[in-house]
Amino acid sequence: MNFEMPIVRRGMLARRVRPAPVAASVLATLGAGALLISGLSPASAAATAYRSAPHQSTARGAKGGGTVTFAEPPNATPNAIFPIATAGNTAAHNSAIQAELYVPLTFYDATSGKLAFDARASVAKSIVYSNGDKTVTVTLQKLKWSDGSPVTSGGVEFFYNLVKANKAKWANYVGGQFPDNVASFTILSPSSFRLALTSTVNPLWFSGNELSLVTPLPQQAWDVESSGGKVGNYDTTTAGAKAVFNYLNGQDNHLATFGTNKVWKVTDGPFTIGSWTTSGAVTLDKSRTYDGSDAAHLSSVQLLPFASADAEFNVLRAGGLDYGYVPTSDLSQSGYLKSKGYTVKPWNGWAINYAPYNFNNPTLGATLKQLYVRQAIQMAINQPEIAKAVWQGEAAPVYGPVPQSPPSAFLSATQKKNPYPFDPAKGKKLLESHGWRPDSSGIMTCKSAGSGASQCGSGVKAGTVLDMHTLSESGSTQTTNQMEVMQSELSSIGVGFQASYAPLNTVLSETAQCKPTQASCSWQLSFFGTQGSWYFSPSPNGDPLFATTGSANFGSYSNPTADKLAVAATTSANPAALRAWSSYLAVQLPAMWLPLPAYQVSAIKDTLKGVSQDPLAGQTIQRWYLANG
Amino acid sequence: MSVGRDTVVRRFLRHRLGTAGLVVIALLFAFCFLGPLVYHADQTQTSILAANPAPGTQGHPLGTTDVGFDELGRLMVGGRASLEIGLAAGLLATAIGTLWGAVAGYAGGWLDAVMMRVVDTWIAIPALFLLLVAGTILRPTVGALIVVIGVVSWLVPARLVRAESLTLSNREYVLTMKALGGSGARAIGRHIVPNAIGTVVLNATFQVADAILLVAYVSFLGLGVPFPGTDWGGMLSNGISYTYDGYWWMIVPPGVAIVLVVFAFNVIGDALRDAFELRLEGR
């Protein structure tokens, strides 16, 4: 049965959002599309909903070439090229650049309002499911590497072998999923391969959430174990694949050499690296060797770093950027920007926002494992008020693990309703009913240790102080204000809360899964959601975030019931499976749900055309062009 | 001696700008430390639905901040931290520098050379850089800021006092005391430091002014007093985000306060210098 779909990409992002009318309609359609797909057979789904995105060719009046300047998110700079992302390297701006250099196996886009397989931005031409959805056959389109070699199924197998041997290091790995769920990888021809799966899968989920993680790699250039080493077939053995991965990952750690390292010069995408500074300034040059159907129009694109949103806005206001963003505190300046030739419009996402608790923190882990503690904390956070006042209405509350807005078939009634509305008095009472009393500074202290109904709970020692520290990303006044408001609100129920700030890359690298005995387990709460914490694939499965084996389960949340629901959602095409997940985790609070800001409120120069603001957070820079005049 | 002290005070008071500076400092201290006793505003709990109304509205004479704090009350709280840190750090720097310089100048020889090379090395590193490094290592508190700013600011007074100490340690009364078996500590404590007090006091005023500016710098860079506390530099930094929104009340008041206090301490220093120099001339 043919199933020409796929759907998106999973990515740990740092972006922002909000339910603007335009975006709401975009996402509503996406949600409806996903629901429709879920209820259909793969074949009919392919015919109904998954079609190639309309090609925006260079319009009449456009001029080829030219350079465009683009603002990177505040205090968040790209720091990785290697498409097999490791922890700390998963930010959206990394994957956006990688997709311009290394064409992913599948690329999905929802800019048009409907989820669509973007064939021109993908290596895959078709994906066919057979054998009761246990066998997947993929055919590739014709493309070549910059060294002249063709892009083949061998490059996909190379990716598969590296991931299989190094899955613990792969940031997108979830136990039991890709590559664990692939029983065999068979090359049928240079342009096709077959995957035999260990069990039946939900095709929507597998194409959209699993195959979208795969990027064909230049095996003919990268299959080496050391610098200057001879190219071989080392990836075919586990030891060899480990050595190759370590070599490539090692090259990926040398930020200063990204612009010159010959490893990264072999690409198959529409762009190549012109320069890359350690401060995060990246220039992408049009690839002269790209032979696909999606060549870049611009000669180069400059991605510019900024220490803060305010710094970026100063440059934008002076006309120094072709594509920037407006901090929500400066939305009153939209009229001025329009008068200077910019179009201002929000970029909304299919995402959620949350702050993970570290359940393995040696000081507070046992306390945070108590559901009543998490409930009390959640009841103290006034999300609607924060969204309205701090984010100037450019954010929307989040009450569970699937995108809250727009309503979709995946959103449970429980999550939609908000099981824990703002009620600090109730939250405080909840703590007090479990043996917590405020100390002289007003912070709750466990006075009654034990696992009884009126005691602090299993593992919580008497004298434990409910005083949390969070590491938050810096660079945004709104994020700082949100942290200050949260500190104030939590103090009203006797929960201490202090925030310190660091650049996004630092926050992501320090928010690592850990054992209580490890020094790296000192973090208690982390926030990296100035632009949204997590952007979903079309099927908003959150297993990477909250399944026990999830690669992005930073806080080591572990709940057998949640794990079973996560598995069910990957095998069933019925959206009820994801609704069950949504309902259960909305109640269980595996993380602190927080308002989701827009990815950004973009300011785009009127002369820059071809820009799409994909709710899935993908970018197709190759389609940007400058209009004449 | 009492006649001399009276002369210093009188000469200081005749310095109009210096006197005005003293009055300004006194008023700012009263505003920051006594103001909250008569003007009550919650400075620990945010009130975001009351964020950013203009001055004079909703019972807020100077408007509110972006998270709903009353700006006038915030100015008092912030000023308290700025003055506390500035004063304490300035005095700490002066104390360290005085002791260091006095010992180096009195000891002379290799110890003097080593101690002053330490000063030379330390002074070659920009204070702001050291503060930023310290700010990333330490969690900023009022106490930590006092220590950190004091520790990076003692170098100038050390040099000045060392020069005084070199001269004073060769005075006859110091040599006599040494010949009678007096210890170095006694020489420094009883003779050198008291006789360099003019230089020390004068420099202390500039140290305080500089320390207040340093607090503003580090706060502007986000390393100041942690929330819900604040200081004038932090308030200014926060207000700058709203420059284009016209929220002048978040920028002008803390900015003016910083300028006023630094200017006041500087003119006090000028007045003190004039007063001490005239005293010396009188001798």
PDB file of N, CA and C in Angstrom, chain B residues 95-140:
ATOM      1  N   ALA B  95      39.980  50.438  52.841  1.00  0.00           N
ATOM      2  CA  ALA B  95      40.654  49.782  53.969  1.00  0.00           C
ATOM      3  C   ALA B  95      41.747  48.840  53.488  1.00  0.00           C
ATOM      4  N   ILE B  96      41.394  48.023  52.498  1.00  0.00           N
ATOM      5  CA  ILE B  96      42.395  47.075  51.977  1.00  0.00           C
ATOM      6  C   ILE B  96      43.562  47.847  51.362  1.00  0.00           C
ATOM      7  N   GLY B  97      43.218  48.816  50.535  1.00  0.00           N
ATOM      8  CA  GLY B  97      44.265  49.587  49.854  1.00  0.00           C
ATOM      9  C   GLY B  97      45.155  50.325  50.838  1.00  0.00           C
ATOM     10  N   THR B  98      44.552  50.893  51.875  1.00  0.00           N
ATOM     11  CA  THR B  98      45.336  51.639  52.863  1.00  0.00           C
ATOM     12  C   THR B  98      46.318  50.721  53.572  1.00  0.00           C
ATOM     13  N   LEU B  99      45.815  49.602  54.007  1.00  0.00           N
ATOM     14  CA  LEU B  99      46.681  48.655  54.729  1.00  0.00           C
ATOM     15  C   LEU B  99      47.799  48.143  53.823  1.00  0.00           C
ATOM     16  N   TRP B 100      47.428  47.778  52.625  1.00  0.00           N
ATOM     17  CA  TRP B 100      48.402  47.229  51.656  1.00  0.00           C
ATOM     18  C   TRP B 100      49.479  48.275  51.348  1.00  0.00           C
ATOM     19  N   GLY B 101      49.024  49.472  51.027  1.00  0.00           N
ATOM     20  CA  GLY B 101      49.970  50.526  50.655  1.00  0.00           C
ATOM     21  C   GLY B 101      50.854  50.935  51.820  1.00  0.00           C
ATOM     22  N   ALA B 102      50.268  51.009  53.016  1.00  0.00           N
ATOM     23  CA  ALA B 102      51.055  51.409  54.188  1.00  0.00           C
ATOM     24  C   ALA B 102      52.134  50.387  54.501  1.00  0.00           C
ATOM     25  N   VAL B 103      51.770  49.120  54.434  1.00  0.00           N
ATOM     26  CA  VAL B 103      52.756  48.055  54.718  1.00  0.00           C
ATOM     27  C   VAL B 103      53.856  48.071  53.662  1.00  0.00           C
ATOM     28  N   ALA B 104      53.449  48.153  52.404  1.00  0.00           N
ATOM     29  CA  ALA B 104      54.443  48.136  51.324  1.00  0.00           C
ATOM     30  C   ALA B 104      55.411  49.310  51.453  1.00  0.00           C
ATOM     31  N   GLY B 105      54.867  50.488  51.662  1.00  0.00           N
ATOM     32  CA  GLY B 105      55.715  51.670  51.751  1.00  0.00           C
ATOM     33  C   GLY B 105      56.608  51.650  52.979  1.00  0.00           C
ATOM     34  N   TYR B 106      56.086  51.174  54.080  1.00  0.00           N
ATOM     35  CA  TYR B 106      56.874  51.141  55.309  1.00  0.00           C
ATOM     36  C   TYR B 106      57.967  50.066  55.220  1.00  0.00           C
ATOM     37  N   ALA B 107      57.594  48.876  54.695  1.00  0.00           N
ATOM     38  CA  ALA B 107      58.565  47.776  54.652  1.00  0.00           C
ATOM     39  C   ALA B 107      59.670  48.065  53.636  1.00  0.00           C
ATOM     40  N   GLY B 108      59.324  48.566  52.500  1.00  0.00           N
ATOM     41  CA  GLY B 108      60.320  48.832  51.464  1.00  0.00           C
ATOM     42  C   GLY B 108      60.969  47.544  50.969  1.00  0.00           C
ATOM     43  N   GLY B 109      62.053  47.687  50.229  1.00  0.00           N
ATOM     44  CA  GLY B 109      62.839  46.543  49.785  1.00  0.00           C
ATOM     45  C   GLY B 109      62.051  45.565  48.943  1.00  0.00           C
ATOM     46  N   TRP B 110      62.380  44.280  49.109  1.00  0.00           N
ATOM     47  CA  TRP B 110      61.780  43.250  48.260  1.00  0.00           C
ATOM     48  C   TRP B 110      60.279  43.083  48.535  1.00  0.00           C
ATOM     49  N   LEU B 111      59.881  43.270  49.791  1.00  0.00           N
ATOM     50  CA  LEU B 111      58.465  43.112  50.108  1.00  0.00           C
ATOM     51  C   LEU B 111      57.638  44.189  49.396  1.00  0.00           C
ATOM     52  N   ASP B 112      58.168  45.400  49.415  1.00  0.00           N
ATOM     53  CA  ASP B 112      57.502  46.500  48.711  1.00  0.00           C
ATOM     54  C   ASP B 112      57.401  46.183  47.219  1.00  0.00           C
ATOM     55  N   ALA B 113      58.538  45.673  46.680  1.00  0.00           N
ATOM     56  CA  ALA B 113      58.554  45.367  45.243  1.00  0.00           C
ATOM     57  C   ALA B 113      57.513  44.299  44.899  1.00  0.00           C
ATOM     58  N   VAL B 114      57.484  43.261  45.713  1.00  0.00           N
ATOM     59  CA  VAL B 114      56.533  42.170  45.439  1.00  0.00           C
ATOM     60  C   VAL B 114      55.095  42.672  45.558  1.00  0.00           C
ATOM     61  N   MET B 115      54.834  43.393  46.659  1.00  0.00           N
ATOM     62  CA  MET B 115      53.457  43.849  46.879  1.00  0.00           C
ATOM     63  C   MET B 115      52.991  44.803  45.774  1.00  0.00           C
ATOM     64  N   MET B 116      53.877  45.661  45.336  1.00  0.00           N
ATOM     65  CA  MET B 116      53.448  46.607  44.303  1.00  0.00           C
ATOM     66  C   MET B 116      53.363  45.959  42.923  1.00  0.00           C
ATOM     67  N   ARG B 117      54.160  44.884  42.707  1.00  0.00           N
ATOM     68  CA  ARG B 117      53.998  44.177  41.432  1.00  0.00           C
ATOM     69  C   ARG B 117      52.641  43.469  41.394  1.00  0.00           C
ATOM     70  N   VAL B 118      52.210  43.014  42.574  1.00  0.00           N
ATOM     71  CA  VAL B 118      50.875  42.414  42.649  1.00  0.00           C
ATOM     72  C   VAL B 118      49.832  43.463  42.253  1.00  0.00           C
ATOM     73  N   VAL B 119      50.031  44.658  42.778  1.00  0.00           N
ATOM     74  CA  VAL B 119      49.103  45.746  42.440  1.00  0.00           C
ATOM     75  C   VAL B 119      49.151  46.033  40.936  1.00  0.00           C
ATOM     76  N   ASP B 120      50.363  46.110  40.396  1.00  0.00           N
ATOM     77  CA  ASP B 120      50.513  46.408  38.969  1.00  0.00           C
ATOM     78  C   ASP B 120      49.811  45.353  38.111  1.00  0.00           C
ATOM     79  N   THR B 121      50.004  44.105  38.512  1.00  0.00           N
ATOM     80  CA  THR B 121      49.402  43.010  37.738  1.00  0.00           C
ATOM     81  C   THR B 121      47.876  43.080  37.812  1.00  0.00           C
ATOM     82  N   TRP B 122      47.394  43.248  39.020  1.00  0.00           N
ATOM     83  CA  TRP B 122      45.948  43.258  39.276  1.00  0.00           C
ATOM     84  C   TRP B 122      45.279  44.420  38.548  1.00  0.00           C
ATOM     85  N   ILE B 123      45.981  45.558  38.544  1.00  0.00           N
ATOM     86  CA  ILE B 123      45.379  46.764  37.969  1.00  0.00           C
ATOM     87  C   ILE B 123      45.352  46.696  36.445  1.00  0.00           C
ATOM     88  N   ALA B 124      46.172  45.790  35.891  1.00  0.00           N
ATOM     89  CA  ALA B 124      46.206  45.662  34.428  1.00  0.00           C
ATOM     90  C   ALA B 124      44.970  44.921  33.906  1.00  0.00           C
ATOM     91  N   ILE B 125      44.295  44.224  34.822  1.00  0.00           N
ATOM     92  CA  ILE B 125      43.090  43.487  34.399  1.00  0.00           C
ATOM     93  C   ILE B 125      41.885  44.393  34.602  1.00  0.00           C
ATOM     94  N   PRO B 126      41.096  44.601  33.554  1.00  0.00           N
ATOM     95  CA  PRO B 126      39.939  45.490  33.700  1.00  0.00           C
ATOM     96  C   PRO B 126      38.997  45.004  34.806  1.00  0.00           C
ATOM     97  N   ALA B 127      38.606  45.931  35.667  1.00  0.00           N
ATOM     98  CA  ALA B 127      37.743  45.572  36.792  1.00  0.00           C
ATOM     99  C   ALA B 127      36.430  44.963  36.309  1.00  0.00           C
ATOM    100  N   LEU B 128      35.918  45.489  35.199  1.00  0.00           N
ATOM    101  CA  LEU B 128      34.638  44.989  34.706  1.00  0.00           C
ATOM    102  C   LEU B 128      34.740  43.514  34.305  1.00  0.00           C
ATOM    103  N   PHE B 129      35.893  43.163  33.729  1.00  0.00           N
ATOM    104  CA  PHE B 129      36.103  41.772  33.347  1.00  0.00           C
ATOM    105  C   PHE B 129      36.099  40.872  34.589  1.00  0.00           C
ATOM    106  N   LEU B 130      36.816  41.316  35.623  1.00  0.00           N
ATOM    107  CA  LEU B 130      36.856  40.535  36.856  1.00  0.00           C
ATOM    108  C   LEU B 130      35.460  40.402  37.468  1.00  0.00           C
ATOM    109  N   LEU B 131      34.717  41.488  37.404  1.00  0.00           N
ATOM    110  CA  LEU B 131      33.362  41.454  37.965  1.00  0.00           C
ATOM    111  C   LEU B 131      32.459  40.506  37.189  1.00  0.00           C
ATOM    112  N   LEU B 132      32.618  40.487  35.882  1.00  0.00           N
ATOM    113  CA  LEU B 132      31.793  39.587  35.080  1.00  0.00           C
ATOM    114  C   LEU B 132      32.132  38.131  35.375  1.00  0.00           C
ATOM    115  N   VAL B 133      33.433  37.862  35.513  1.00  0.00           N
ATOM    116  CA  VAL B 133      33.842  36.491  35.849  1.00  0.00           C
ATOM    117  C   VAL B 133      33.268  36.102  37.210  1.00  0.00           C
ATOM    118  N   ALA B 134      33.440  36.992  38.172  1.00  0.00           N
ATOM    119  CA  ALA B 134      32.926  36.712  39.516  1.00  0.00           C
ATOM    120  C   ALA B 134      31.413  36.547  39.492  1.00  0.00           C
ATOM    121  N   GLY B 135      30.760  37.357  38.656  1.00  0.00           N
ATOM    122  CA  GLY B 135      29.307  37.303  38.580  1.00  0.00           C
ATOM    123  C   GLY B 135      28.790  35.991  38.040  1.00  0.00           C
ATOM    124  N   THR B 136      29.587  35.328  37.200  1.00  0.00           N
ATOM    125  CA  THR B 136      29.149  34.050  36.660  1.00  0.00           C
ATOM    126  C   THR B 136      29.444  32.901  37.622  1.00  0.00           C
ATOM    127  N   ILE B 137      30.370  33.137  38.547  1.00  0.00           N
ATOM    128  CA  ILE B 137      30.728  32.083  39.498  1.00  0.00           C
ATOM    129  C   ILE B 137      29.847  32.166  40.746  1.00  0.00           C
ATOM    130  N   LEU B 138      29.676  33.393  41.239  1.00  0.00           N
ATOM    131  CA  LEU B 138      28.936  33.587  42.485  1.00  0.00           C
ATOM    132  C   LEU B 138      27.479  33.916  42.206  1.00  0.00           C
ATOM    133  N   ARG B 139      26.615  33.534  43.123  1.00  0.00           N
ATOM    134  CA  ARG B 139      25.241  34.007  43.026  1.00  0.00           C
ATOM    135  C   ARG B 139      25.222  35.400  43.632  1.00  0.00           C
ATOM    136  N   PRO B 140      24.876  36.428  42.875  1.00  0.00           N
ATOM    137  CA  PRO B 140      24.991  37.787  43.392  1.00  0.00           C
ATOM    138  C   PRO B 140      24.035  38.057  44.555  1.00  0.00           C
TER     139      PRO B 140
END
